CSV table of C-alpha atoms in Angstrom, one decimal:
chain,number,residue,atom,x,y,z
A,203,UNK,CA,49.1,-20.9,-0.5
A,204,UNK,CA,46.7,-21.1,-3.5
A,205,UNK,CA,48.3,-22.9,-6.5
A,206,UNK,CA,49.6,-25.6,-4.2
A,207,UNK,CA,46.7,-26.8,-2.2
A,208,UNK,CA,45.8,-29.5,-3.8
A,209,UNK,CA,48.8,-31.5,-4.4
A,210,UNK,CA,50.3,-33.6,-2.2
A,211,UNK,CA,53.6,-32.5,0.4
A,212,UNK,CA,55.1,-36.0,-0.4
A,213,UNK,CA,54.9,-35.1,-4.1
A,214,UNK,CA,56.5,-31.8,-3.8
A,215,UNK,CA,59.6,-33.2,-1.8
A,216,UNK,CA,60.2,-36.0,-4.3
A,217,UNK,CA,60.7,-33.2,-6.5
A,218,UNK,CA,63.4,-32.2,-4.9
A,219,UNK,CA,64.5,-35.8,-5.0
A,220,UNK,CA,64.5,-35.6,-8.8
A,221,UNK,CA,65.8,-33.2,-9.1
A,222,UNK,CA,68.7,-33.9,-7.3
A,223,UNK,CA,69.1,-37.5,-9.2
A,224,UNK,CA,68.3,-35.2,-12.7
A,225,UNK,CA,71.0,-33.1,-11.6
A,226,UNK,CA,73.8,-36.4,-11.1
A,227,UNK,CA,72.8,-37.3,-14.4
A,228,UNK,CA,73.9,-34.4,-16.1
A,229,UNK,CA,77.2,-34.7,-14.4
A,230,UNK,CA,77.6,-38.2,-15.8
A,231,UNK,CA,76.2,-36.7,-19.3
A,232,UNK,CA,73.4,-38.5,-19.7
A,233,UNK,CA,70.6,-36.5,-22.0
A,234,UNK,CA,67.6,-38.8,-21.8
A,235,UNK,CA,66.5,-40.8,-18.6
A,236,UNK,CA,63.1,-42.6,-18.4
A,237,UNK,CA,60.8,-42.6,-15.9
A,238,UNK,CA,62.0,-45.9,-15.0
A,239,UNK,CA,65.7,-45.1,-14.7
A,240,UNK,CA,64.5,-42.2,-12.7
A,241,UNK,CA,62.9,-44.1,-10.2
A,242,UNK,CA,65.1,-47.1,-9.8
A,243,UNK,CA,68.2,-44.5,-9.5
A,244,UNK,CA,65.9,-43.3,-6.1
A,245,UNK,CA,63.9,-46.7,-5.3
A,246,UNK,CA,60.5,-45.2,-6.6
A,247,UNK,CA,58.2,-46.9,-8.8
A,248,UNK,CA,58.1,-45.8,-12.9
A,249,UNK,CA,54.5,-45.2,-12.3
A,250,UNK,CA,55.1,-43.0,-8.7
A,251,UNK,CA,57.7,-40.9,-10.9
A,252,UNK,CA,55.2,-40.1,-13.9
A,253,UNK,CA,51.9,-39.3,-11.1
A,254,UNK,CA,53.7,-37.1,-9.4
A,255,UNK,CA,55.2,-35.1,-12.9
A,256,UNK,CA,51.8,-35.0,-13.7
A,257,UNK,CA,50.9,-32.8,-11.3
A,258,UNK,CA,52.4,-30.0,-13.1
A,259,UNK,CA,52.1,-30.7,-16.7
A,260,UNK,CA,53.2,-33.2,-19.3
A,261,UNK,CA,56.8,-33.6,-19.5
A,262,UNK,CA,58.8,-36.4,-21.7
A,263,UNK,CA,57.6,-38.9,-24.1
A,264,UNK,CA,56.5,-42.2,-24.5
A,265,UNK,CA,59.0,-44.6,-25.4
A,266,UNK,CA,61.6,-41.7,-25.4
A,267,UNK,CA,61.8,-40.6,-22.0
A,268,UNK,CA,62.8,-37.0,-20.4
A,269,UNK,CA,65.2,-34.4,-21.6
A,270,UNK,CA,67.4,-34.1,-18.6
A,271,UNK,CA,68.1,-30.5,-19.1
A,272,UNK,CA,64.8,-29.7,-19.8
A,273,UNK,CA,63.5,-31.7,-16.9
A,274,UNK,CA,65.8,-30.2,-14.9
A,275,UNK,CA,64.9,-26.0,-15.9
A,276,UNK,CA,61.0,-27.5,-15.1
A,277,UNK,CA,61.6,-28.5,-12.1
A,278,UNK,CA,63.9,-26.0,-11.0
A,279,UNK,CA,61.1,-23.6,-12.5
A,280,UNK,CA,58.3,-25.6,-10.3
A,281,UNK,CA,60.3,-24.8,-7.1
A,282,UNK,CA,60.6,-21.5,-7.6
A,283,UNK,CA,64.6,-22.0,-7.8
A,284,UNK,CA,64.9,-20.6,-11.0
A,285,UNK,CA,65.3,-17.1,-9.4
A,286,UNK,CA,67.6,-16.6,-6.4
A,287,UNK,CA,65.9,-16.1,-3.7
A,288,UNK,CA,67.5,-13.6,-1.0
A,289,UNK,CA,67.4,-15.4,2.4
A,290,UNK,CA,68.1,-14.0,6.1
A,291,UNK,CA,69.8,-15.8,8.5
A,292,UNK,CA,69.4,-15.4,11.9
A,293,UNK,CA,71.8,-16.0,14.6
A,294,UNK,CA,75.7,-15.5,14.2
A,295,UNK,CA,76.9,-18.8,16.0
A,296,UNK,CA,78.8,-22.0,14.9
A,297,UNK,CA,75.3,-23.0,13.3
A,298,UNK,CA,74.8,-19.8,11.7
A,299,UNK,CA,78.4,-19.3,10.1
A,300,UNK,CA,78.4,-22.6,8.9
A,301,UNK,CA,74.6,-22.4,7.0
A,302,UNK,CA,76.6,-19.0,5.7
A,303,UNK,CA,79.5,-21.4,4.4
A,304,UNK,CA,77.2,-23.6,3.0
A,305,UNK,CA,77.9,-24.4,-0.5
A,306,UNK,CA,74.8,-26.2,-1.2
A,307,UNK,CA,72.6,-22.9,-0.7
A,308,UNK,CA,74.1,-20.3,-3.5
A,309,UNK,CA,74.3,-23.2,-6.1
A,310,UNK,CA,70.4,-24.4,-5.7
A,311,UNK,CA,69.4,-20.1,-6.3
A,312,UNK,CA,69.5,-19.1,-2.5
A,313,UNK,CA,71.6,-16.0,-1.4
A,314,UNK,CA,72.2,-15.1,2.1
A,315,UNK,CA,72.0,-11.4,1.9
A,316,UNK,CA,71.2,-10.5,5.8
A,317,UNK,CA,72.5,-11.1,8.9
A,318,UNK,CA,71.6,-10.8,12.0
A,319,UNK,CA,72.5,-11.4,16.3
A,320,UNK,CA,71.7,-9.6,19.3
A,321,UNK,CA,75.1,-10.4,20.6
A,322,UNK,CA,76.7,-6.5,20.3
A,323,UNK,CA,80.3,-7.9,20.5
A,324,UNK,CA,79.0,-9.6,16.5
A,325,UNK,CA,77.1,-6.8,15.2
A,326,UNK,CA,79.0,-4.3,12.4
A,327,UNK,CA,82.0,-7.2,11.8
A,328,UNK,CA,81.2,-9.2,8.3
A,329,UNK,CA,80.8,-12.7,8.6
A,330,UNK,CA,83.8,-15.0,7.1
A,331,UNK,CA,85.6,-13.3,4.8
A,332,UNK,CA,83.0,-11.4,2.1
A,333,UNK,CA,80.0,-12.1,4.0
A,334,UNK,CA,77.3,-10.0,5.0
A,335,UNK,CA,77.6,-7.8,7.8
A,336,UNK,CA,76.1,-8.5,11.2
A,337,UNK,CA,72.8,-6.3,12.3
A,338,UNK,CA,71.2,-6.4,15.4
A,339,UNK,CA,67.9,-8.3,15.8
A,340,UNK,CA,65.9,-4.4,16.0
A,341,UNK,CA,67.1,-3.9,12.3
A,342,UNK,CA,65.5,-6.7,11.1
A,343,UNK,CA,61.8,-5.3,10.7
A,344,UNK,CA,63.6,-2.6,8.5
A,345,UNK,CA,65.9,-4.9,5.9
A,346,UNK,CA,63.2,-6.9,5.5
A,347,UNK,CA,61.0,-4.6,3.6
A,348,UNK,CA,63.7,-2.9,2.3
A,349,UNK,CA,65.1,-6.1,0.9
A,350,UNK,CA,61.6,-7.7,0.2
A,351,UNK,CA,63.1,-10.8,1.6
A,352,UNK,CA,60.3,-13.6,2.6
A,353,UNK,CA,62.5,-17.0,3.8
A,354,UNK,CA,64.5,-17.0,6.4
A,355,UNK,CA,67.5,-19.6,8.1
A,356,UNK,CA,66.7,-19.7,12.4
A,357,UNK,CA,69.6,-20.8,14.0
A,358,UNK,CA,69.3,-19.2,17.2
A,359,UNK,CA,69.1,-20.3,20.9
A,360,UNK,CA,65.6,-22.7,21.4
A,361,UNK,CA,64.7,-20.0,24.3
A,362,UNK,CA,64.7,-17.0,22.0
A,363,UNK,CA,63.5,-18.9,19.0
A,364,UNK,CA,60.0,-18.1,19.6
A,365,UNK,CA,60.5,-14.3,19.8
A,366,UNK,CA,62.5,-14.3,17.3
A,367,UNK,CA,60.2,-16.0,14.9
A,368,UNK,CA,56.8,-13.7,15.8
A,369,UNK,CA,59.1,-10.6,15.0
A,370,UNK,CA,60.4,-12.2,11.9
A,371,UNK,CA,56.9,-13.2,10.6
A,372,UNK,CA,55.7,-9.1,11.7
A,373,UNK,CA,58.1,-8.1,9.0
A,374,UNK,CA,56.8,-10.0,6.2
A,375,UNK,CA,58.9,-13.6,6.1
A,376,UNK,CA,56.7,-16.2,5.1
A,377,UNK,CA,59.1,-19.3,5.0
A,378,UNK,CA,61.2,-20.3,7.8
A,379,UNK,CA,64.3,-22.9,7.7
A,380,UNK,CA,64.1,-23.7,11.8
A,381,UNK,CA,67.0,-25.6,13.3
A,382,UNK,CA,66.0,-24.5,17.0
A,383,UNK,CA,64.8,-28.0,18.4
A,384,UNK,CA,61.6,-26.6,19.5
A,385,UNK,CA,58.1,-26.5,17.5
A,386,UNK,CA,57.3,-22.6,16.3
A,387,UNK,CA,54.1,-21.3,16.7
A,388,UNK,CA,53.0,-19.5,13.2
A,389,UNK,CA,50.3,-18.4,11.3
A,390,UNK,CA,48.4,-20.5,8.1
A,391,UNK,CA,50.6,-18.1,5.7
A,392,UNK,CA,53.8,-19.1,7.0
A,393,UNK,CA,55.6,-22.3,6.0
A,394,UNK,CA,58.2,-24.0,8.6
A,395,UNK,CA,60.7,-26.6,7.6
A,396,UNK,CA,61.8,-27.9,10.5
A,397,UNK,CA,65.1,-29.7,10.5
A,398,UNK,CA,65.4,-31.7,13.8
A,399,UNK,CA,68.6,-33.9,13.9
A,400,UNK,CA,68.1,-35.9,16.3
A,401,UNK,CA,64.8,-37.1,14.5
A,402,UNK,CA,67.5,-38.4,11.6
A,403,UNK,CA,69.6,-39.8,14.5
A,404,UNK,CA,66.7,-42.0,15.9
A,405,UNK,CA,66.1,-43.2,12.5
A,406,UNK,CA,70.0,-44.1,12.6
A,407,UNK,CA,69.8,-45.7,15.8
A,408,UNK,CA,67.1,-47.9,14.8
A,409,UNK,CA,68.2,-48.9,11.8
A,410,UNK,CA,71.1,-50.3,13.3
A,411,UNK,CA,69.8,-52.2,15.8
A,412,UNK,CA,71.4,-52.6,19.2
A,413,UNK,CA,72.8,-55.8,18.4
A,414,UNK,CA,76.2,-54.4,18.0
A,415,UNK,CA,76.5,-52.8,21.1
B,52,UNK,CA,69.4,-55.4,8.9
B,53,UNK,CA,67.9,-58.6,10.5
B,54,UNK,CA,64.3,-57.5,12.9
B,55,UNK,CA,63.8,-54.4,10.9
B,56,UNK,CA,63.1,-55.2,7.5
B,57,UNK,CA,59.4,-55.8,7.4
B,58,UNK,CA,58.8,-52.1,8.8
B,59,UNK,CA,58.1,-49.8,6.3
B,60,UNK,CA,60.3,-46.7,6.6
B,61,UNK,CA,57.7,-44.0,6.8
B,62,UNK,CA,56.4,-45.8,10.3
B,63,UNK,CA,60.0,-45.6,12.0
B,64,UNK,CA,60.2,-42.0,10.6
B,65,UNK,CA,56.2,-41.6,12.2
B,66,UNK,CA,57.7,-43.1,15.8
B,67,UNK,CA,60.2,-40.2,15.7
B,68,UNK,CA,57.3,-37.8,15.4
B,69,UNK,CA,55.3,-39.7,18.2
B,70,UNK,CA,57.8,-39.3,20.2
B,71,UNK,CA,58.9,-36.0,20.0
B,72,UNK,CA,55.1,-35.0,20.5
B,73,UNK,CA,54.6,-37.4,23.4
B,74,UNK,CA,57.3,-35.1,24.9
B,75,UNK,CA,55.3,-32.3,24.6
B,76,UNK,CA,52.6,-33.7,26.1
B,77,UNK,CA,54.4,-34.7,29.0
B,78,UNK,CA,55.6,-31.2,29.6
B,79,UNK,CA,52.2,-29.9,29.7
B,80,UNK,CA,51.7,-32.4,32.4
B,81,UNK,CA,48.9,-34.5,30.3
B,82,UNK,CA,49.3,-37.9,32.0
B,83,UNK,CA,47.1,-40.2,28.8
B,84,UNK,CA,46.4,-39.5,25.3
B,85,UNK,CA,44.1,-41.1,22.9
B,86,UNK,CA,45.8,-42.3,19.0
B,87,UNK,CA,43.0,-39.4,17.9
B,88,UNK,CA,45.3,-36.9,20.3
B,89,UNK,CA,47.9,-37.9,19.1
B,90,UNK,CA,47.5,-37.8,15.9
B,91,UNK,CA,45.5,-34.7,15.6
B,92,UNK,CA,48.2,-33.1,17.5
B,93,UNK,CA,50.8,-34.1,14.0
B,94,UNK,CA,48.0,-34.1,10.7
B,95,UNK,CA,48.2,-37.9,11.1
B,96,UNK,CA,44.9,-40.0,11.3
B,97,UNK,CA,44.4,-42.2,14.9
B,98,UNK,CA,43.8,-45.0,12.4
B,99,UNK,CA,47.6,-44.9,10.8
B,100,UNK,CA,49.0,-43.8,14.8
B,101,UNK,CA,46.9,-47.2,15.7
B,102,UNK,CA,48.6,-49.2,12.6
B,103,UNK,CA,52.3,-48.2,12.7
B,104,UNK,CA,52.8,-49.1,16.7
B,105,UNK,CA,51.2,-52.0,15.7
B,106,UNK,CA,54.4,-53.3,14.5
B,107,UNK,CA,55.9,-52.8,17.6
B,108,UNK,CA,53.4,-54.6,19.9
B,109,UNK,CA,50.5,-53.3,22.1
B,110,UNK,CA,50.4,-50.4,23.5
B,111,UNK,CA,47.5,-48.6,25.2
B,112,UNK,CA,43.9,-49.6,26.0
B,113,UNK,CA,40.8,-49.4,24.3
B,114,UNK,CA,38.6,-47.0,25.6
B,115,UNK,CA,41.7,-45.0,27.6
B,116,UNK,CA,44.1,-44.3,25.7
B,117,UNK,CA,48.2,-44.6,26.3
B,118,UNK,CA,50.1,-43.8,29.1
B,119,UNK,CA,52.4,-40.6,28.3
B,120,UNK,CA,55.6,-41.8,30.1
B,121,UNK,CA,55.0,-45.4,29.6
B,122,UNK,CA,54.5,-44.7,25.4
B,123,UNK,CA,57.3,-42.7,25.7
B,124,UNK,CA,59.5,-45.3,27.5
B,125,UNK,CA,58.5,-47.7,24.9
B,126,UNK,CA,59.0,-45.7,21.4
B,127,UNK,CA,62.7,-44.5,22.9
B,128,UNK,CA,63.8,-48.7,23.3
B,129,UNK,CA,62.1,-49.4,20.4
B,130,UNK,CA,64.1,-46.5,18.7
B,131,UNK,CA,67.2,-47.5,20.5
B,132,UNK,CA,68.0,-44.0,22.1
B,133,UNK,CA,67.2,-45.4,25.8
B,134,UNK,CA,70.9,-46.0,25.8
B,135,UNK,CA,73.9,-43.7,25.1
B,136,UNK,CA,75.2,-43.9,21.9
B,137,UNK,CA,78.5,-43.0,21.3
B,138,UNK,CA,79.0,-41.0,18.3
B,139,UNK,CA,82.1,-39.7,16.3
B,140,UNK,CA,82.4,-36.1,14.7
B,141,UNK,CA,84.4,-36.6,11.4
B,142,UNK,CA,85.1,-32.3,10.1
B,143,UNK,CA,85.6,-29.7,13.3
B,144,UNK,CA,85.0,-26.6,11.2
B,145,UNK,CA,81.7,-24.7,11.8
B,146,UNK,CA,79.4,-27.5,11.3
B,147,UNK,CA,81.2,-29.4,13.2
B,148,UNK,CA,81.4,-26.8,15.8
B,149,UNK,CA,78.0,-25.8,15.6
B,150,UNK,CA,76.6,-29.8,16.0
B,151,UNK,CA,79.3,-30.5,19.4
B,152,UNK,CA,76.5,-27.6,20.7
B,153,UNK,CA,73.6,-28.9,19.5
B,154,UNK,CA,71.5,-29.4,22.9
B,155,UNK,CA,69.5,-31.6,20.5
B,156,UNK,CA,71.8,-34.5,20.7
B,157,UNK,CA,72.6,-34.9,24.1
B,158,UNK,CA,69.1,-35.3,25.4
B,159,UNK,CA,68.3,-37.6,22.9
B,160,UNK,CA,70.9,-40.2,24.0
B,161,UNK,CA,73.6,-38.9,21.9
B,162,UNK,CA,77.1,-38.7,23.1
B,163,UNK,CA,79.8,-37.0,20.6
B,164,UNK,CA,83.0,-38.7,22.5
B,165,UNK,CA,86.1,-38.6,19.3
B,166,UNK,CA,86.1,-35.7,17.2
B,167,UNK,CA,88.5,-36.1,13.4
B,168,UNK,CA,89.8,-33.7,11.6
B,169,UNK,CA,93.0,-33.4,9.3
B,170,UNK,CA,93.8,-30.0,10.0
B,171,UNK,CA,97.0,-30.1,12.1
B,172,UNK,CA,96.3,-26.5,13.4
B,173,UNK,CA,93.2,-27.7,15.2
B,174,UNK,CA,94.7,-31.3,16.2
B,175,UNK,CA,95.4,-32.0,19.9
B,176,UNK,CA,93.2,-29.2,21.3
B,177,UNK,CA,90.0,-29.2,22.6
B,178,UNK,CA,86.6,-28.0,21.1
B,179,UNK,CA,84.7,-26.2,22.6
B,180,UNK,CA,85.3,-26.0,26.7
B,181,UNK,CA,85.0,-29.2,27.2
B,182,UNK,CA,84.8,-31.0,24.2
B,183,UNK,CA,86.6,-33.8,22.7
B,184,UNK,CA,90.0,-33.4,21.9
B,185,UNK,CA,90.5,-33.2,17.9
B,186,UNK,CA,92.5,-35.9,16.4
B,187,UNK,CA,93.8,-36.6,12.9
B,188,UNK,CA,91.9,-38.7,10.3
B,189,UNK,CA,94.6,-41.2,10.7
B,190,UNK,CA,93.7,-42.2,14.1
B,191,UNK,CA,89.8,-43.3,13.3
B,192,UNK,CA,90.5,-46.7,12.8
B,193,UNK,CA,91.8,-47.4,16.2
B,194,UNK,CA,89.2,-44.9,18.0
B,195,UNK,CA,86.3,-46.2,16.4
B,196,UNK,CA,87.5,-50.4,17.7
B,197,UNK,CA,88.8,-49.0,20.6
B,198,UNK,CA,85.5,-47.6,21.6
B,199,UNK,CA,83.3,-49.2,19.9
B,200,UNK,CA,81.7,-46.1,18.3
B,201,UNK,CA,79.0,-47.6,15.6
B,202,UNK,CA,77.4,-44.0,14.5
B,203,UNK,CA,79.1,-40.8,12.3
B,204,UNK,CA,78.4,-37.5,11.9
B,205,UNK,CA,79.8,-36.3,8.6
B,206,UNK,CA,81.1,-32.7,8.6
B,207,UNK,CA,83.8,-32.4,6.1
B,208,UNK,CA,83.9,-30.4,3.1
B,209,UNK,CA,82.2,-32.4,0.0
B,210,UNK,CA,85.4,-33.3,-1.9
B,211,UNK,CA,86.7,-35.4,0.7
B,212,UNK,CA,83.1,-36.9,2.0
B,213,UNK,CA,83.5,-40.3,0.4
B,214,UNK,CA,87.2,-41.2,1.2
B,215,UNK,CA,86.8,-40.3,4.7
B,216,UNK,CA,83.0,-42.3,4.7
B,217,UNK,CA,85.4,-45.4,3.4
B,218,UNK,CA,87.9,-44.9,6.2
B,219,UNK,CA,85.1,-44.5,8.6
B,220,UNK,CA,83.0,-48.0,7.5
B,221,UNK,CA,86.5,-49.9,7.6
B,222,UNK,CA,86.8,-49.0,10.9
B,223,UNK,CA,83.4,-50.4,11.5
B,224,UNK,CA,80.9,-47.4,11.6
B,225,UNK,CA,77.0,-48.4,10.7
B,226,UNK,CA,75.2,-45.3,10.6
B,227,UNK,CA,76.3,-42.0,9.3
B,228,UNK,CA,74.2,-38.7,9.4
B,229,UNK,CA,75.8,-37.0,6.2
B,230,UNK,CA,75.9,-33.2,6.1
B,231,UNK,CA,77.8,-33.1,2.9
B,232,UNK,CA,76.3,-32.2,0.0
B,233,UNK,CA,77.0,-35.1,-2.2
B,234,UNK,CA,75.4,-39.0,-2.4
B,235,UNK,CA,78.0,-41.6,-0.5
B,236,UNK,CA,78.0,-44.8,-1.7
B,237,UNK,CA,78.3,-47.7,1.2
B,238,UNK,CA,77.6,-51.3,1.2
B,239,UNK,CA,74.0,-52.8,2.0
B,240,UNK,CA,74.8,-53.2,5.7
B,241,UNK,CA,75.9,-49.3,6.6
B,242,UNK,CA,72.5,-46.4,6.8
B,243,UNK,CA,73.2,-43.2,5.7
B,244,UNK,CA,71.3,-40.3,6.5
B,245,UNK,CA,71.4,-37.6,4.6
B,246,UNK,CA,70.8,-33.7,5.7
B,247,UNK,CA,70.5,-31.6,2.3
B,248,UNK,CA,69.6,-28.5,3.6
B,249,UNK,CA,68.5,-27.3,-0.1
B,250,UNK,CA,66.0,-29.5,-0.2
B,251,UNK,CA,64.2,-27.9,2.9
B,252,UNK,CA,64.7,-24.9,1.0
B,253,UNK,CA,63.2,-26.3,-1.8
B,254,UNK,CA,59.9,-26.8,-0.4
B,255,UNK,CA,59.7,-23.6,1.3
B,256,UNK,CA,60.5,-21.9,-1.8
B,257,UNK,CA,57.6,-24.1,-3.9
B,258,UNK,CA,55.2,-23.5,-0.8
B,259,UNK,CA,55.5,-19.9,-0.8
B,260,UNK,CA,55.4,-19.6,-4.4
B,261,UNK,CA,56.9,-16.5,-6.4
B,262,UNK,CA,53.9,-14.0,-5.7
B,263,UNK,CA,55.8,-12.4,-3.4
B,264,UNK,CA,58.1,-11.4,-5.6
């Protein structure tokens, strides 16, 4: 993963983080924030918020703080959402038409541009109304070079996750969006985000105590 | 939020991880694990494993480790999921859909049992083959006392995430896992989850890089 080794996962996801609080500021038009506005806006310290920017350069200045918009092209530049990325999703089912309907993807740079489903009764129909149209899973070796596509959405059946994956990663996808509750099995070169609700549910659960039940 | 406030988040989050890897253990039919296992097994040093059940009480024995089923037993009451909870679904479009399915939820010791939406088409029918029975926004209130429902899933489209998280916390919800795209603002005693599938993307995109491209 070169570039990235030495810095630390928590670092890059609070990226995300301000990005997504740089990105509210705008929207209430706010052109300068400080590191200190920053943080308390996402309960992280002033001096969390300028270690971790450090990382990848010097941004803002003393006593004046950042330029939003110009944080916000850095950042978006940092996490390679500057471009759009072409993504493939695979499986066709409730989970998969709604990641497809998604609004949140397109607007943060990520375009759905591949679909695919080994359920024949699927395959050659577009998905919703201007959406892609569905492959079979035997394509997918094929669009992927074609389309030089490297992440992909998982949102098919835990049994056939597995499979699905090791024939994914054969093509050439390096990261992998999994919503399969079951841990993949990948090479060093390939990234999994794994997004496990029931994880956020237990969190839920605990927070609210018992006491109300 | 009374017996919970001294634990730092990150540890609860960690017990979600224990879990869900104590799991895996037991499948492979390993009866005791050492903190070294276990946290070999996630990235996580047996020192920090050791420190964040601490806050729950003893478990194990020097020397021999844990007991799979009996650490398992103990992280699901601590987390509150060795009862049912009974959860709404606010939004029956695909997300909505696609989470009623989710096997995820079920075997964790989470019951979808009222399922909202203001759509009148989709009102009064079942989802799924045996799902809930969709019923209009205006009848949350008296679901939620009626049965006592304390945790949300939030499935609606972004513009009308807030109004319907206000309806929901008057009726008394406490926990909401929120798939809409957008920050909700609720009072100090209500935990909101959030699931922003862009940030997952996010991070794959930064840990890939744009090499490939």
């Amino acid at each position: 993963m070169g570039r990235n080794e030495s810095i630390p996962a928590p670092a890059v996801r609070r990226l995300s983080l301000y990005l997504r609080q740089l990105e509210a500021f705008r929207d209430s038009n706010l052109h300068t924030v400080s590191s200190k506005q920053l943080g308390q806006a996402l309960n992280i310290t002033d001096a969390q918020v300028r270690k971790d920017l450090a990382y990848f350069g010097q941004f803002g200045q003393p006593g004046i703080g950042y330029g939003v918009d110009e944080l916000i092209a850095k950042l978006r530049h940092i996490l390679g959402t500057d471009q759009t990325w072409r993504v493939l999703l695979a499986g066709a089912g409730n989970l998969g038409r709604a990641l497809l309907s998604y609004r949140g993807f397109q607007s943060k740079g990520f375009e759905v541009v591949a679909v695919f489903d080994n359920d024949p009764s699927l395959q050659g129909q577009p998905i919703g109304e201007d959406g892609p149209v569905v492959q079979s899973i035997e394509q997918l070796v094929s669009v992927v070079q074609k389309e030089n596509i490297r992440l992909a959405l998982l949102a098919v059946p835990a049994a056939v996750a597995q499979s699905v994956t090791d024939g994914m990663i054969g093509a050439g996808i390096k990261g992998i969006l999994n919503f399969a509750p079951v841990s993949l099995l990948v090479p060093g070169d390939v990234t999994v985000a794994n997004v496990d609700l029931a994880v956020h549910l237990e969190q839920l659960s605990f927070s609210i105590g018992s006491s109300g039940l």
